[in-house]
Coordinates of C-alpha atoms in Angstrom, one line a residue:
Chain A
M209 CA 0.0 0.0 0.0
P210 CA 1.5 3.4 -0.9
P211 CA 2.1 5.7 2.1
T212 CA -0.6 8.2 3.0
P213 CA 0.6 11.7 2.3
L214 CA 0.5 14.5 4.8
T215 CA -2.5 16.8 5.0
D216 CA -2.1 20.6 5.2
E217 CA -3.0 20.5 8.9
E218 CA -0.2 18.0 9.5
R219 CA 2.3 20.1 7.5
A220 CA 1.4 23.0 9.8
V221 CA 1.7 21.0 13.0
Y222 CA 5.0 19.3 12.2
E223 CA 6.6 22.3 10.4
W224 CA 9.4 22.9 12.9
Q225 CA 10.5 19.2 13.0
M226 CA 10.4 19.0 9.2
W227 CA 13.1 21.7 9.2
V228 CA 15.5 18.9 10.4
P229 CA 17.3 18.6 7.0
D230 CA 17.7 14.8 6.7
F231 CA 14.1 14.3 8.1
G232 CA 11.9 16.7 6.1
E233 CA 8.5 15.9 4.7
S234 CA 9.5 12.4 3.7
G235 CA 10.5 11.6 7.3
Q236 CA 7.2 13.0 8.6
E237 CA 5.3 10.8 6.1
K238 CA 7.2 7.8 7.4
L239 CA 6.1 8.6 11.0
K240 CA 2.5 9.1 9.9
N241 CA 2.5 5.7 8.3
A242 CA 4.3 3.9 11.2
S243 CA 2.9 1.9 14.1
V244 CA 4.8 1.7 17.5
M245 CA 4.0 -0.6 20.4
V246 CA 4.7 0.8 23.9
S247 CA 4.8 -1.9 26.5
R248 CA 3.4 -0.4 29.8
V249 CA 2.6 3.3 29.6
G250 CA 3.9 4.2 33.0
G251 CA 6.8 6.3 34.1
V252 CA 8.9 5.7 31.0
G253 CA 6.1 4.6 28.6
S254 CA 3.9 7.6 29.3
V255 CA 6.6 10.0 28.1
V256 CA 7.6 7.7 25.2
A257 CA 3.9 7.6 24.0
Y258 CA 3.4 11.3 24.5
E259 CA 6.6 12.2 22.5
L260 CA 5.6 9.9 19.7
A261 CA 2.1 11.2 19.6
A262 CA 3.5 14.8 19.5
A263 CA 5.9 13.8 16.7
G264 CA 3.1 12.5 14.6
V265 CA 3.5 8.7 14.7
G266 CA 0.3 7.5 13.0
K267 CA -0.6 4.5 15.3
L268 CA 0.3 3.5 18.8
V269 CA -0.4 0.1 20.3
L270 CA -0.4 0.5 24.1
A271 CA -0.6 -2.1 26.8
H272 CA -1.1 -1.2 30.5
A273 CA -3.3 -2.8 33.2
G274 CA -4.8 -1.5 36.4
N275 CA -6.4 1.6 37.8
I276 CA -4.7 4.9 38.6
K277 CA -3.2 5.1 42.1
P278 CA -1.9 8.2 43.9
S279 CA 1.6 6.8 43.7
D280 CA 1.5 6.8 39.9
L281 CA 1.3 10.5 39.7
N282 CA 4.9 11.5 40.4
R283 CA 6.0 10.0 37.0
Q284 CA 3.2 8.5 34.9
L285 CA 2.5 11.7 33.1
L286 CA -0.6 10.5 31.2
M287 CA -2.5 9.8 34.4
T288 CA -4.4 12.6 36.0
H289 CA -5.5 13.3 39.5
D290 CA -9.2 13.5 38.6
C291 CA -9.1 10.0 37.3
L292 CA -7.8 8.3 40.4
G293 CA -9.3 4.8 40.7
K294 CA -10.2 4.7 37.0
P295 CA -8.5 2.5 34.4
R296 CA -5.0 3.8 33.5
I297 CA -5.5 2.8 29.8
D298 CA -8.6 5.2 29.5
S299 CA -6.6 8.1 30.9
I300 CA -3.7 7.3 28.6
K301 CA -5.9 7.2 25.5
R302 CA -7.7 10.4 26.5
R303 CA -4.5 12.4 27.1
L304 CA -2.9 11.3 23.9
L305 CA -5.9 12.2 21.8
D306 CA -6.1 15.6 23.5
L307 CA -2.6 16.2 22.2
N308 CA -3.1 14.5 18.8
P309 CA -6.6 13.7 17.7
R310 CA -5.4 12.3 14.4
L311 CA -3.6 9.5 16.3
E312 CA -4.9 5.9 15.9
I313 CA -4.7 4.0 19.2
V314 CA -5.0 0.3 20.0
A315 CA -5.5 0.5 23.7
V316 CA -5.2 -2.8 25.7
G317 CA -5.9 -2.7 29.4
E318 CA -3.5 -5.6 30.2
N319 CA 0.2 -6.0 30.6
V320 CA 2.3 -7.9 28.1
S321 CA 2.6 -11.6 28.7
E322 CA 3.6 -14.7 26.8
S323 CA -0.1 -15.1 25.8
N324 CA -0.7 -11.7 24.3
A325 CA 2.8 -10.6 23.1
A326 CA 2.6 -12.1 19.6
G327 CA -0.7 -10.5 18.8
L328 CA 0.5 -7.1 20.0
V329 CA 3.8 -7.2 18.1
E330 CA 1.9 -8.2 14.9
Q331 CA 0.2 -4.9 14.9
C332 CA 3.3 -2.7 15.0
D333 CA 6.5 -1.8 13.1
L334 CA 8.6 -1.4 16.2
I335 CA 8.5 -1.7 19.9
V336 CA 9.6 0.5 22.8
D337 CA 9.7 -1.6 25.9
C338 CA 9.2 0.2 29.2
A339 CA 7.9 -2.7 31.4
P340 CA 9.0 -3.0 35.0
L341 CA 9.3 -6.8 35.1
F342 CA 11.7 -9.0 33.3
P343 CA 9.1 -11.7 32.3
E344 CA 7.3 -9.0 30.3
R345 CA 10.4 -7.7 28.7
F346 CA 11.6 -11.2 27.9
A347 CA 8.2 -12.0 26.2
M348 CA 8.5 -8.8 24.1
N349 CA 12.1 -9.5 23.2
R350 CA 11.2 -13.0 22.1
Q351 CA 8.4 -11.8 19.9
A352 CA 10.5 -8.9 18.5
V353 CA 13.1 -11.5 17.4
L354 CA 10.5 -14.0 16.1
Q355 CA 8.7 -11.3 14.1
N356 CA 11.9 -9.5 13.1
K357 CA 11.0 -6.1 14.5
P358 CA 13.2 -3.5 16.1
L359 CA 13.0 -3.1 19.8
V360 CA 14.1 -0.1 21.9
E361 CA 14.9 -1.2 25.5
C362 CA 14.6 1.6 28.1
A363 CA 15.0 0.8 31.7
M364 CA 15.8 2.7 34.9
Y365 CA 16.3 2.4 38.7
E366 CA 16.6 5.3 41.1
L367 CA 18.8 7.9 39.3
E368 CA 20.3 5.4 36.9
A369 CA 19.1 4.3 33.4
H370 CA 20.0 2.1 30.5
I371 CA 19.0 2.2 26.8
T372 CA 19.9 0.0 23.8
T373 CA 18.2 -0.9 20.5
V374 CA 17.7 -4.4 19.3
V375 CA 17.6 -5.0 15.6
P376 CA 17.1 -8.8 15.4
G377 CA 19.9 -10.6 13.6
K378 CA 22.1 -7.5 13.6
S379 CA 22.6 -6.5 17.2
P380 CA 22.3 -8.4 20.5
C381 CA 18.8 -9.0 21.8
L382 CA 17.9 -8.3 25.4
Q383 CA 18.8 -11.9 26.5
C384 CA 22.2 -11.7 24.8
I385 CA 23.0 -8.9 27.2
W386 CA 21.1 -10.2 30.2
P387 CA 20.2 -13.9 29.8
E388 CA 18.4 -14.1 33.1
N389 CA 16.7 -11.7 35.4
P390 CA 18.1 -10.8 38.9
P391 CA 16.0 -12.8 41.3
T392 CA 16.0 -9.9 43.7
W393 CA 14.4 -7.5 41.2
K394 CA 11.1 -6.1 42.5
R395 CA 8.2 -4.4 40.7
Q396 CA 8.4 -1.4 43.0
F397 CA 11.6 0.6 42.7
P398 CA 12.8 4.1 43.6
V399 CA 12.0 6.6 40.9
F400 CA 11.8 10.3 40.1
G401 CA 9.7 11.1 37.1
A402 CA 12.6 13.2 35.7
V403 CA 14.7 10.1 35.5
S404 CA 12.1 7.9 33.8
G405 CA 11.3 10.8 31.6
T406 CA 14.9 11.3 30.5
V407 CA 15.4 7.7 29.3
A408 CA 11.9 7.9 27.8
C409 CA 12.8 10.9 25.6
M410 CA 15.9 9.0 24.5
G411 CA 13.7 6.0 23.7
A412 CA 11.3 8.1 21.7
I413 CA 14.0 9.7 19.6
E414 CA 15.4 6.2 18.9
A415 CA 12.0 5.2 17.6
I416 CA 11.8 8.3 15.5
K417 CA 15.3 7.7 14.1
L418 CA 14.6 4.1 13.3
I419 CA 11.3 4.9 11.5
S420 CA 12.6 7.8 9.5
N421 CA 16.1 6.3 8.9
I422 CA 18.1 9.2 10.2
G423 CA 21.2 9.1 12.5
D424 CA 22.7 6.0 14.0
P425 CA 20.6 3.9 16.3
L426 CA 21.9 2.3 19.5
T427 CA 22.4 -1.1 17.8
G428 CA 25.2 -2.9 19.5
R429 CA 25.6 -0.1 22.0
L430 CA 24.3 0.3 25.5
V431 CA 24.1 3.7 27.1
R432 CA 24.4 3.5 30.9
M433 CA 23.6 6.8 32.6
D434 CA 23.8 7.9 36.2
L435 CA 22.0 11.2 36.6
R436 CA 23.2 11.5 40.2
D437 CA 26.5 12.8 38.8
M438 CA 25.4 13.1 35.1
D439 CA 27.8 10.4 34.1
F440 CA 27.0 8.9 30.7
K441 CA 28.9 6.0 29.2
T442 CA 28.3 4.1 25.9
M443 CA 29.4 0.5 25.9
K444 CA 29.7 -2.0 23.1
V445 CA 27.4 -5.0 23.4
T446 CA 27.6 -8.1 21.2
R447 CA 25.5 -11.1 20.3
R448 CA 25.8 -14.4 22.0
K449 CA 26.1 -17.4 19.8
D450 CA 24.4 -19.5 22.5
C451 CA 21.6 -17.0 23.1
P452 CA 18.4 -19.0 23.5
V453 CA 16.3 -16.3 21.7
C454 CA 18.4 -15.1 18.8
G455 CA 21.4 -17.4 18.7
S456 CA 20.1 -19.4 15.8
M457 CA 19.5 -16.3 13.6
G458 CA 22.0 -15.5 10.9
E459 CA 24.0 -12.3 11.0
K460 CA 22.4 -9.5 9.0
S461 CA 24.6 -6.9 7.4
Chain B
M214 CA 44.8 2.1 40.6
T215 CA 41.8 1.0 38.6
R216 CA 38.5 2.8 39.2
I217 CA 35.4 0.5 39.5
K218 CA 32.1 2.3 39.0
L219 CA 29.3 0.7 41.0
P220 CA 25.7 0.7 40.0
T221 CA 23.1 2.1 42.4
V222 CA 21.9 -1.3 43.5
Y223 CA 25.3 -2.4 44.7
R224 CA 26.3 0.8 46.6
V225 CA 24.5 -0.3 49.7
Y226 CA 26.8 -3.3 49.9
A227 CA 29.9 -1.3 49.3
G228 CA 29.9 1.5 51.9
D229 CA 27.6 3.7 49.8
N230 CA 30.4 4.4 47.5
R231 CA 29.7 5.2 43.8
S232 CA 33.1 4.1 42.8
V233 CA 36.1 2.3 44.4
E234 CA 39.8 2.4 43.4
I235 CA 41.7 -0.9 43.6
E236 CA 45.1 -1.9 42.4
A237 CA 45.0 -5.2 40.5
G238 CA 46.6 -6.7 37.4
D239 CA 43.5 -8.2 35.9
V240 CA 39.7 -8.3 36.2
G241 CA 39.6 -11.5 38.2
K242 CA 42.0 -10.1 40.8
L243 CA 40.2 -6.8 40.8
L244 CA 36.8 -8.5 41.6
D245 CA 38.4 -10.7 44.2
A246 CA 39.9 -7.7 45.9
L247 CA 36.6 -5.8 45.7
T248 CA 34.6 -8.6 47.3
Q249 CA 37.2 -9.1 50.0
Q250 CA 36.9 -5.4 50.8
Y251 CA 33.1 -5.6 50.6
P252 CA 32.0 -9.2 51.4
D253 CA 28.3 -8.3 51.2
L254 CA 28.7 -7.6 47.5
K255 CA 29.9 -11.1 46.7
P256 CA 26.5 -12.9 46.4
H257 CA 25.3 -10.2 44.1
L258 CA 28.2 -10.8 41.7
F259 CA 29.1 -14.5 41.9
D260 CA 27.2 -17.8 42.2
N261 CA 28.1 -20.5 44.7
D262 CA 30.6 -21.9 42.2
G263 CA 32.4 -18.5 42.0
E264 CA 31.1 -17.8 38.5
L265 CA 30.0 -14.3 37.5
L266 CA 26.1 -14.2 37.6
S267 CA 24.5 -14.2 34.2
F268 CA 22.7 -10.9 34.8
V269 CA 25.8 -9.0 35.6
N270 CA 28.0 -7.5 32.8
V271 CA 31.5 -6.4 33.5
F272 CA 33.0 -3.8 31.1
V273 CA 36.6 -2.6 30.9
N274 CA 36.1 0.9 29.5
D275 CA 33.8 0.3 26.5
D276 CA 34.2 -3.5 26.2
N277 CA 32.5 -6.4 27.9
I278 CA 35.0 -8.8 29.4
R279 CA 33.1 -11.6 27.5
D280 CA 34.6 -10.0 24.3
L281 CA 38.0 -9.6 25.9
D282 CA 39.8 -12.2 28.0
G283 CA 37.2 -12.6 30.7
N284 CA 38.7 -12.6 34.2
A285 CA 42.2 -12.6 32.7
T286 CA 41.6 -9.2 31.0
E287 CA 44.6 -7.2 32.0
L288 CA 44.1 -3.8 33.5
G289 CA 46.1 -0.6 33.2
E290 CA 46.2 2.4 35.6
R291 CA 43.8 4.4 33.5
D292 CA 41.3 1.7 32.8
E293 CA 37.8 2.1 34.3
V294 CA 35.7 -1.0 35.1
F295 CA 31.9 -0.8 35.1
L296 CA 29.6 -3.4 36.8
V297 CA 26.3 -3.3 34.9
P298 CA 23.6 -5.6 36.3
A299 CA 20.2 -5.9 34.6
M300 CA 17.5 -3.4 35.5
A301 CA 13.9 -3.1 34.3
G302 CA 12.3 -0.1 35.9
G303 CA 9.8 1.4 33.6

């Protein structure tokens, strides 16, 4: 199917980002015709989804369970005080459409699991994973590899964060880097919204770069940042031949 | 002296230090010295057989020791070592 061209309204809304010379109108068209899955739309995922909605990504597939609690409100920027006790996914959808009414949203009021991951990944071109539990991340990673879709991994703890981009067959997958989860990892962790939001904005720009084919994505590179002292370090990460998820895939150029 | 940068989750086991400087010829000796100095850190880095836990990556500067010589990776004075365990906060 040929890509849908921009309308005059969209040209007006996205004018300033289309001034990025290697992005331009063709980059904006690519965003309009793209679909991004965000796994959990919480501290990190709220800001990823908001930035992608603002940038004009055409379709978002969003998965997040539960009702809004007071303790969500320091970081989950798509949740609002007046909706305490109501489903998070409804608030997420409403706030995104307030910003961008042209956005197509597939809103799923459940978290990613082995049983729903395949169907969610089928509906998108790429994934930004922002889930707080390793089983969810491992399920997404496995489906990204199986369906050959890029996966941006954003994670944080306290004032520290990691980000890397998985392009199956080309760069290490999540389980090449961390084959197993730490048994001591808990769903609840210390977090400032400004830290989850920092890595979220980096994840959003990775998604925008991958879709519009500008810049160099974080394939084969892991950025580890400690905002306590603003220490940023980019490390090389490599595939494992014995990776249970992607080890059998050939090397892509 | 080689500087070891500690992730947030390990600092509580290492005197709340963000980094530690230790003199050692290679990564294995460095991690031995680190866990002797801070014994509470040991179960968070090694399994009962003394193998590095699978969810912990050790980097010398930009490179994972898996891609270098593992524990035998030699260290110079200006090298920095990073301990990078998995995290999933979202």
